[in-house]
Amino acid sequence: MNAAIKSLATATGPKKITQERIYQFLSTRLELKGEEERLYEKILLGGPIKTRHFGLDTDEHILLQEQDQLIERFLKYSRLIATQAVRKALTRARLGAGDVGCLVINTCTGYLCPGLSSYLVEDLCLDSSVKVVDIAGMGCGAAIPNLECAARMTPADGRVALSVAVEICSATIVMGPEPDLAVSNSIFADGASAAVVARTRGNDPGRIATLLDFESLVLPKEREHLRYRSVHGKLRNTLSRRVPVIAARSCKEVVSRLLDRHKLDKRQIAFWAVHPGGSRVLERILKELELPAGTLDHSYRILRDYGNMSSPSVMFVLERIWQRNKPKRGQKCLLLSFGAGFTAFAALAEF
């Protein structure tokens, strides 16, 4: 592979809300009873997530359930925060709209035709010749295959590719007594990431990380454990208790394939950027991969401060690693994500 991440930036829904405030809001506006009430209290008041960000005009809009309203909100805020992330990423790379030759964007929380690429080309004033790809239906794992797609499509003429992941998970909230709905409504949030991907040219001091290789795993037999279903025209998240187990085993397999191919040992990986799908998921991955305590601290921190933002979450972790640890040249990083399907993805990068 001949590509590198030149810059990276993130953005969140503009409304930052504490979990305590969310609990107070739901408990005063809904008739929570029995197991539903117990779950909301346990996760919102006693769970590892402290704050989340949403794309909302008012708090009450979180309860709007008409599909037309949900899609309208998805379009408004996905467009807003994706554009914010891209502009920050281009500024950090000291590039402008004219330097972009390819745009790859993924989302699973709202369907549009044309896709979000059409709106971002307009909002960012990109050239009409830009290559565009819209990826849909890949869930929380999508940022890594998006990154691979952008790396392979990076123009050879010196222009860059944009790898954009954006989710407005709050536009898929469905209220109901089922336990998996209470869990989903308590952990998911809104966010976007943008990576500027460029062809590598020698030892570029301006890059964040060189992309060395990718790996993926698809397990259709496990599909029903993690997916969206369409119920009364709305996306309804399905989240089973087996997700931590399946995610950990899937991650172990893609990691093993990738490291074996490059004749690397886990001890040679200096940093692990793992999708913060939930505290139990992270605990299981840490155990399954036999990683030292503290290895996934950045993932835990992103989970605490932002919740699970679906696909862009892993890029939030990578950004935090880059900003907080100041990695040395030559140190390796492994990106891991997993999602609907059931799927798992890994990327090997070198700072």
CSV table of C-alpha atoms in Angstrom, one decimal:
chain,number,residue,atom,x,y,z
A,1,MET,CA,0.0,0.0,0.0
A,2,ASN,CA,1.2,3.5,-0.9
A,3,ALA,CA,-0.9,5.8,1.3
A,4,ALA,CA,-0.7,7.7,4.5
A,5,ILE,CA,-3.0,9.6,6.8
A,6,LYS,CA,-1.8,13.2,6.4
A,7,SER,CA,-4.2,14.7,9.0
A,8,LEU,CA,-7.2,13.8,11.1
A,9,ALA,CA,-10.0,15.7,12.8
A,10,THR,CA,-13.3,15.0,14.5
A,11,ALA,CA,-16.5,16.8,15.3
A,12,THR,CA,-19.6,16.0,17.5
A,13,GLY,CA,-23.2,16.9,17.7
A,14,PRO,CA,-23.5,20.5,19.1
A,15,LYS,CA,-25.5,19.6,22.1
A,16,LYS,CA,-23.4,18.1,25.0
A,17,ILE,CA,-25.6,16.4,27.6
A,18,THR,CA,-24.7,14.5,30.7
A,19,GLN,CA,-26.1,11.1,31.3
A,20,GLU,CA,-27.7,12.3,34.5
A,21,ARG,CA,-29.6,15.0,32.6
A,22,ILE,CA,-30.7,12.4,30.1
A,23,TYR,CA,-32.1,10.2,32.9
A,24,GLN,CA,-33.9,13.1,34.4
A,25,PHE,CA,-35.4,14.1,31.0
A,26,LEU,CA,-36.6,10.6,30.2
A,27,SER,CA,-38.0,9.8,33.7
A,28,THR,CA,-40.0,13.0,33.7
A,29,ARG,CA,-41.5,12.6,30.2
A,30,LEU,CA,-42.0,8.9,29.9
A,31,GLU,CA,-43.6,6.3,32.1
A,32,LEU,CA,-40.6,4.1,32.8
A,33,LYS,CA,-41.5,1.0,34.7
A,34,GLY,CA,-39.9,-2.3,35.8
A,35,GLU,CA,-36.9,-3.6,33.9
A,36,GLU,CA,-36.9,-0.6,31.5
A,37,GLU,CA,-36.6,1.9,34.4
A,38,ARG,CA,-33.9,-0.3,36.1
A,39,LEU,CA,-31.8,-0.4,33.0
A,40,TYR,CA,-32.0,3.3,32.3
A,41,GLU,CA,-31.0,4.1,35.9
A,42,LYS,CA,-28.2,1.5,35.9
A,43,ILE,CA,-26.6,2.6,32.6
A,44,LEU,CA,-27.3,6.4,32.7
A,45,LEU,CA,-26.5,7.0,36.3
A,46,GLY,CA,-24.0,4.2,37.1
A,47,GLY,CA,-22.4,3.3,33.8
A,48,PRO,CA,-19.0,4.3,32.4
A,49,ILE,CA,-20.3,7.0,30.0
A,50,LYS,CA,-20.6,10.4,31.5
A,51,THR,CA,-21.5,12.7,28.6
A,52,ARG,CA,-22.7,12.4,25.0
A,53,HIS,CA,-23.2,14.8,22.1
A,54,PHE,CA,-26.3,15.0,20.0
A,55,GLY,CA,-27.5,16.8,16.9
A,56,LEU,CA,-30.6,18.4,18.3
A,57,ASP,CA,-32.3,21.8,18.2
A,58,THR,CA,-34.0,21.2,21.5
A,59,ASP,CA,-34.0,18.3,24.1
A,60,GLU,CA,-37.6,17.4,23.2
A,61,HIS,CA,-36.6,16.6,19.6
A,62,ILE,CA,-35.0,13.4,20.9
A,63,LEU,CA,-38.5,12.0,21.3
A,64,LEU,CA,-39.7,12.8,17.8
A,65,GLN,CA,-40.5,9.5,16.1
A,66,GLU,CA,-41.8,10.4,12.7
A,67,GLN,CA,-39.5,9.0,10.0
A,68,ASP,CA,-39.6,12.2,7.9
A,69,GLN,CA,-38.5,14.2,10.9
A,70,LEU,CA,-35.7,11.7,11.7
A,71,ILE,CA,-34.3,11.8,8.2
A,72,GLU,CA,-34.5,15.6,8.2
A,73,ARG,CA,-32.5,15.8,11.4
A,74,PHE,CA,-30.1,13.2,10.2
A,75,LEU,CA,-29.4,15.2,7.0
A,76,LYS,CA,-29.1,18.5,8.8
A,77,TYR,CA,-26.6,17.4,11.5
A,78,SER,CA,-24.6,14.8,9.5
A,79,ARG,CA,-24.0,17.4,6.9
A,80,LEU,CA,-23.0,20.0,9.6
A,81,ILE,CA,-20.6,17.9,11.6
A,82,ALA,CA,-19.0,16.1,8.7
A,83,THR,CA,-18.3,19.4,7.1
A,84,GLN,CA,-16.8,20.7,10.3
A,85,ALA,CA,-14.5,17.6,10.6
A,86,VAL,CA,-13.3,17.9,7.0
A,87,ARG,CA,-12.5,21.6,7.2
A,88,LYS,CA,-10.5,21.0,10.4
A,89,ALA,CA,-8.6,18.1,8.8
A,90,LEU,CA,-7.8,20.1,5.6
A,91,THR,CA,-6.7,23.1,7.7
A,92,ARG,CA,-4.4,20.8,9.7
A,93,ALA,CA,-2.9,19.5,6.5
A,94,ARG,CA,-2.6,23.0,5.1
A,95,LEU,CA,-4.8,22.1,2.1
A,96,GLY,CA,-7.9,23.5,0.5
A,97,ALA,CA,-10.9,22.3,-1.5
A,98,GLY,CA,-8.9,22.3,-4.7
A,99,ASP,CA,-6.5,19.7,-3.3
A,100,VAL,CA,-9.2,17.1,-2.9
A,101,GLY,CA,-9.6,14.5,-5.7
A,102,CYS,CA,-11.7,11.8,-3.9
A,103,LEU,CA,-14.3,11.7,-1.2
A,104,VAL,CA,-15.4,8.5,0.5
A,105,ILE,CA,-18.1,8.8,3.1
A,106,ASN,CA,-19.9,6.2,5.3
A,107,THR,CA,-22.9,6.3,7.5
A,108,CYS,CA,-25.6,3.8,8.7
A,109,THR,CA,-27.9,6.0,10.6
A,110,GLY,CA,-29.9,7.5,7.8
A,111,TYR,CA,-30.6,6.8,4.1
A,112,LEU,CA,-30.4,9.4,1.4
A,113,CYS,CA,-30.4,9.3,-2.3
A,114,PRO,CA,-28.2,11.0,-3.5
A,115,GLY,CA,-25.9,10.2,-0.6
A,116,LEU,CA,-24.2,12.6,1.7
A,117,SER,CA,-21.3,12.9,-0.8
A,118,SER,CA,-23.5,15.2,-2.9
A,119,TYR,CA,-24.1,17.5,0.0
A,120,LEU,CA,-20.5,17.6,1.1
A,121,VAL,CA,-19.2,18.3,-2.4
A,122,GLU,CA,-21.6,21.3,-2.3
A,123,ASP,CA,-20.8,22.4,1.3
A,124,LEU,CA,-17.0,22.1,0.8
A,125,CYS,CA,-17.0,23.6,-2.7
A,126,LEU,CA,-15.2,20.6,-4.1
A,127,ASP,CA,-14.4,20.3,-7.8
A,128,SER,CA,-17.1,18.6,-9.9
A,129,SER,CA,-14.5,16.1,-11.1
A,130,VAL,CA,-14.0,14.7,-7.6
A,131,LYS,CA,-14.5,10.9,-7.3
A,132,VAL,CA,-17.2,10.1,-4.7
A,133,VAL,CA,-18.2,6.9,-2.9
A,134,ASP,CA,-21.0,6.5,-0.4
A,135,ILE,CA,-20.8,3.5,1.9
A,136,ALA,CA,-24.0,2.4,3.7
A,137,GLY,CA,-25.0,-0.5,5.9
A,138,MET,CA,-21.7,-1.4,7.6
A,139,GLY,CA,-22.5,-0.1,11.1
A,140,CYS,CA,-19.9,0.7,13.7
A,141,GLY,CA,-17.0,-1.0,11.9
A,142,ALA,CA,-17.2,1.1,8.7
A,143,ALA,CA,-14.5,3.7,9.2
A,144,ILE,CA,-11.7,1.2,8.6
A,145,PRO,CA,-13.0,-0.2,5.3
A,146,ASN,CA,-13.7,3.4,4.4
A,147,LEU,CA,-10.1,4.3,5.1
A,148,GLU,CA,-8.9,1.4,2.9
A,149,CYS,CA,-11.2,2.5,0.1
A,150,ALA,CA,-9.8,6.0,0.3
A,151,ALA,CA,-6.2,4.7,0.4
A,152,ARG,CA,-6.7,2.7,-2.7
A,153,MET,CA,-8.5,5.5,-4.5
A,154,THR,CA,-6.1,8.3,-3.6
A,155,PRO,CA,-5.3,10.1,-6.9
A,156,ALA,CA,-1.8,9.8,-8.4
A,157,ASP,CA,-1.8,13.5,-9.5
A,158,GLY,CA,-0.9,14.9,-6.0
A,159,ARG,CA,-4.4,15.5,-4.8
A,160,VAL,CA,-5.7,13.8,-1.7
A,161,ALA,CA,-8.7,11.6,-0.7
A,162,LEU,CA,-11.0,12.4,2.2
A,163,SER,CA,-12.2,9.5,4.4
A,164,VAL,CA,-15.3,10.7,6.3
A,165,ALA,CA,-17.3,8.7,8.8
A,166,VAL,CA,-20.4,10.3,10.2
A,167,GLU,CA,-23.3,9.0,12.3
A,168,ILE,CA,-26.4,10.7,13.9
A,169,CYS,CA,-27.3,7.8,16.1
A,170,SER,CA,-29.8,9.9,17.9
A,171,ALA,CA,-31.9,9.8,14.7
A,172,THR,CA,-32.4,6.1,15.2
A,173,ILE,CA,-33.6,6.2,18.8
A,174,VAL,CA,-36.8,4.1,19.3
A,175,MET,CA,-38.5,4.2,22.6
A,176,GLY,CA,-39.9,0.9,23.9
A,177,PRO,CA,-39.7,-1.5,26.9
A,178,GLU,CA,-37.3,-4.0,25.3
A,179,PRO,CA,-33.9,-4.2,27.1
A,180,ASP,CA,-31.8,-3.8,24.0
A,181,LEU,CA,-33.6,-0.5,23.2
A,182,ALA,CA,-32.9,0.8,26.7
A,183,VAL,CA,-29.2,-0.1,26.3
A,184,SER,CA,-28.9,1.4,22.8
A,185,ASN,CA,-30.7,4.6,23.8
A,186,SER,CA,-28.3,4.9,26.7
A,187,ILE,CA,-24.9,4.5,25.0
A,188,PHE,CA,-25.1,5.8,21.4
A,189,ALA,CA,-24.3,9.4,20.3
A,190,ASP,CA,-23.5,11.6,17.3
A,191,GLY,CA,-20.1,12.2,15.8
A,192,ALA,CA,-18.0,12.5,12.7
A,193,SER,CA,-14.4,12.0,11.7
A,194,ALA,CA,-12.4,13.1,8.6
A,195,ALA,CA,-9.0,11.7,7.6
A,196,VAL,CA,-6.9,13.3,4.8
A,197,VAL,CA,-5.3,10.4,2.9
A,198,ALA,CA,-2.4,11.1,0.5
A,199,ARG,CA,0.0,9.1,-1.6
A,200,THR,CA,3.3,8.5,0.3
A,201,ARG,CA,6.3,10.2,-1.2
A,202,GLY,CA,9.4,9.3,0.7
A,203,ASN,CA,9.7,10.1,4.4
A,204,ASP,CA,6.9,12.7,4.6
A,205,PRO,CA,7.4,14.5,8.0
A,206,GLY,CA,3.9,15.9,7.7
A,207,ARG,CA,2.1,12.6,7.9
A,208,ILE,CA,0.3,11.2,10.9
A,209,ALA,CA,0.7,7.5,10.0
A,210,THR,CA,1.5,5.3,7.0
A,211,LEU,CA,-1.2,2.8,6.2
A,212,LEU,CA,0.5,-0.6,5.8
A,213,ASP,CA,-2.3,-3.2,5.5
A,214,PHE,CA,-5.9,-4.0,6.2
A,215,GLU,CA,-7.9,-7.2,7.2
A,216,SER,CA,-11.6,-8.0,7.5
A,217,LEU,CA,-13.9,-10.7,8.7
A,218,VAL,CA,-17.6,-11.3,7.8
A,219,LEU,CA,-19.8,-13.7,9.8
A,220,PRO,CA,-23.3,-13.8,8.4
A,221,LYS,CA,-24.3,-16.5,10.8
A,222,GLU,CA,-24.0,-14.0,13.6
A,223,ARG,CA,-25.9,-11.3,11.8
A,224,GLU,CA,-28.9,-11.2,14.1
A,225,HIS,CA,-26.8,-10.3,17.2
A,226,LEU,CA,-26.0,-6.8,15.9
A,227,ARG,CA,-28.0,-5.1,13.2
A,228,TYR,CA,-30.6,-2.5,12.3
A,229,ARG,CA,-34.1,-3.7,11.5
A,230,SER,CA,-36.8,-1.7,9.8
A,231,VAL,CA,-39.8,-1.5,12.1
A,232,HIS,CA,-42.8,0.7,11.1
A,233,GLY,CA,-40.5,2.5,8.6
A,234,LYS,CA,-37.8,3.4,11.3
A,235,LEU,CA,-34.4,1.9,12.0
A,236,ARG,CA,-34.5,-0.1,15.1
A,237,ASN,CA,-31.3,-1.3,16.6
A,238,THR,CA,-30.9,-4.9,17.6
A,239,LEU,CA,-28.2,-5.6,20.2
A,240,SER,CA,-27.8,-9.0,21.8
A,241,ARG,CA,-26.0,-9.9,25.0
A,242,ARG,CA,-23.5,-12.0,22.9
A,243,VAL,CA,-22.0,-8.9,21.2
A,244,PRO,CA,-19.0,-8.6,23.5
A,245,VAL,CA,-18.1,-12.3,23.0
A,246,ILE,CA,-18.5,-12.2,19.2
A,247,ALA,CA,-16.7,-8.9,18.9
A,248,ALA,CA,-13.7,-10.1,20.9
A,249,ARG,CA,-13.3,-13.3,19.0
A,250,SER,CA,-13.7,-11.6,15.7
A,251,CYS,CA,-11.1,-9.0,16.6
A,252,LYS,CA,-8.7,-11.7,17.7
A,253,GLU,CA,-9.1,-13.4,14.3
A,254,VAL,CA,-8.4,-10.3,12.2
A,255,VAL,CA,-5.5,-9.3,14.4
A,256,SER,CA,-3.9,-12.7,14.1
A,257,ARG,CA,-4.3,-12.7,10.3
A,258,LEU,CA,-2.8,-9.2,10.0
A,259,LEU,CA,0.1,-9.8,12.4
A,260,ASP,CA,1.0,-13.2,11.0
A,261,ARG,CA,1.1,-11.8,7.5
A,262,HIS,CA,3.6,-9.2,8.6
A,263,LYS,CA,5.5,-11.5,10.9
A,264,LEU,CA,4.8,-9.3,13.9
A,265,ASP,CA,4.1,-10.0,17.5
A,266,LYS,CA,1.5,-8.2,19.6
A,267,ARG,CA,4.3,-6.7,21.7
A,268,GLN,CA,5.6,-4.9,18.6
A,269,ILE,CA,2.3,-2.9,18.4
A,270,ALA,CA,2.9,0.3,20.4
A,271,PHE,CA,-0.7,1.6,20.3
A,272,TRP,CA,-4.2,0.0,19.9
A,273,ALA,CA,-7.0,2.2,18.6
A,274,VAL,CA,-10.1,0.0,19.4
A,275,HIS,CA,-13.7,1.0,18.7
A,276,PRO,CA,-15.2,1.8,22.1
A,277,GLY,CA,-18.4,-0.2,21.6
A,278,GLY,CA,-19.0,-0.5,25.3
A,279,SER,CA,-17.1,-1.2,28.5
A,280,ARG,CA,-18.0,-4.9,28.4
A,281,VAL,CA,-16.8,-5.2,24.8
A,282,LEU,CA,-13.5,-3.5,25.7
A,283,GLU,CA,-13.0,-5.7,28.7
A,284,ARG,CA,-13.6,-8.8,26.6
A,285,ILE,CA,-11.2,-7.7,23.8
A,286,LEU,CA,-8.5,-6.9,26.4
A,287,LYS,CA,-8.9,-10.4,27.8
A,288,GLU,CA,-9.2,-12.3,24.5
A,289,LEU,CA,-6.2,-10.6,22.9
A,290,GLU,CA,-4.2,-10.9,26.2
A,291,LEU,CA,-3.2,-7.3,26.2
A,292,PRO,CA,-1.6,-5.6,29.2
A,293,ALA,CA,-3.8,-3.5,31.5
A,294,GLY,CA,-4.0,0.1,30.3
A,295,THR,CA,-3.7,-0.8,26.6
A,296,LEU,CA,-7.2,0.4,25.8
A,297,ASP,CA,-7.2,3.4,28.1
A,298,HIS,CA,-7.8,5.8,25.2
A,299,SER,CA,-10.8,3.8,24.0
A,300,TYR,CA,-12.2,3.9,27.6
A,301,ARG,CA,-11.7,7.7,27.7
A,302,ILE,CA,-13.5,8.3,24.4
A,303,LEU,CA,-16.4,6.1,25.6
A,304,ARG,CA,-16.6,8.0,28.9
A,305,ASP,CA,-16.6,11.5,27.2
A,306,TYR,CA,-18.6,10.8,24.0
A,307,GLY,CA,-20.3,7.4,24.3
A,308,ASN,CA,-20.5,5.1,21.3
A,309,MET,CA,-20.7,7.2,18.2
A,310,SER,CA,-20.7,4.1,15.9
A,311,SER,CA,-18.3,4.3,13.0
A,312,PRO,CA,-16.3,7.4,13.7
A,313,SER,CA,-15.5,6.3,17.3
A,314,VAL,CA,-12.3,4.4,16.3
A,315,MET,CA,-11.0,7.6,14.6
A,316,PHE,CA,-11.6,9.6,17.8
A,317,VAL,CA,-9.4,7.1,19.6
A,318,LEU,CA,-6.7,7.4,16.9
A,319,GLU,CA,-6.8,11.2,17.2
A,320,ARG,CA,-6.5,11.0,20.9
A,321,ILE,CA,-3.4,8.7,20.7
A,322,TRP,CA,-1.8,11.1,18.2
A,323,GLN,CA,-2.5,14.1,20.3
A,324,ARG,CA,-1.8,12.7,23.8
A,325,ASN,CA,1.1,10.2,23.2
A,326,LYS,CA,3.0,12.0,20.5
A,327,PRO,CA,4.1,8.7,18.9
A,328,LYS,CA,7.6,8.3,17.6
A,329,ARG,CA,8.4,7.6,14.0
A,330,GLY,CA,8.5,3.9,13.4
A,331,GLN,CA,6.0,2.9,16.2
A,332,LYS,CA,3.2,0.8,15.0
A,333,CYS,CA,-0.5,1.1,15.7
A,334,LEU,CA,-3.4,-1.3,15.1
A,335,LEU,CA,-6.9,0.0,14.5
A,336,LEU,CA,-9.8,-2.3,15.3
A,337,SER,CA,-13.5,-2.0,14.7
A,338,PHE,CA,-16.5,-4.2,14.5
A,339,GLY,CA,-20.1,-3.9,13.6
A,340,ALA,CA,-23.3,-5.1,12.0
A,341,GLY,CA,-23.1,-8.2,9.9
A,342,PHE,CA,-21.3,-9.5,12.0
A,343,THR,CA,-18.1,-7.9,10.8
A,344,ALA,CA,-14.7,-7.0,12.1
A,345,PHE,CA,-11.9,-4.9,10.6
A,346,ALA,CA,-8.3,-4.1,11.3
A,347,ALA,CA,-5.7,-1.7,9.9
A,348,LEU,CA,-2.0,-1.8,10.5
A,349,ALA,CA,-0.4,1.7,10.5
A,350,GLU,CA,3.1,3.1,11.3
A,351,PHE,CA,3.6,6.5,12.8
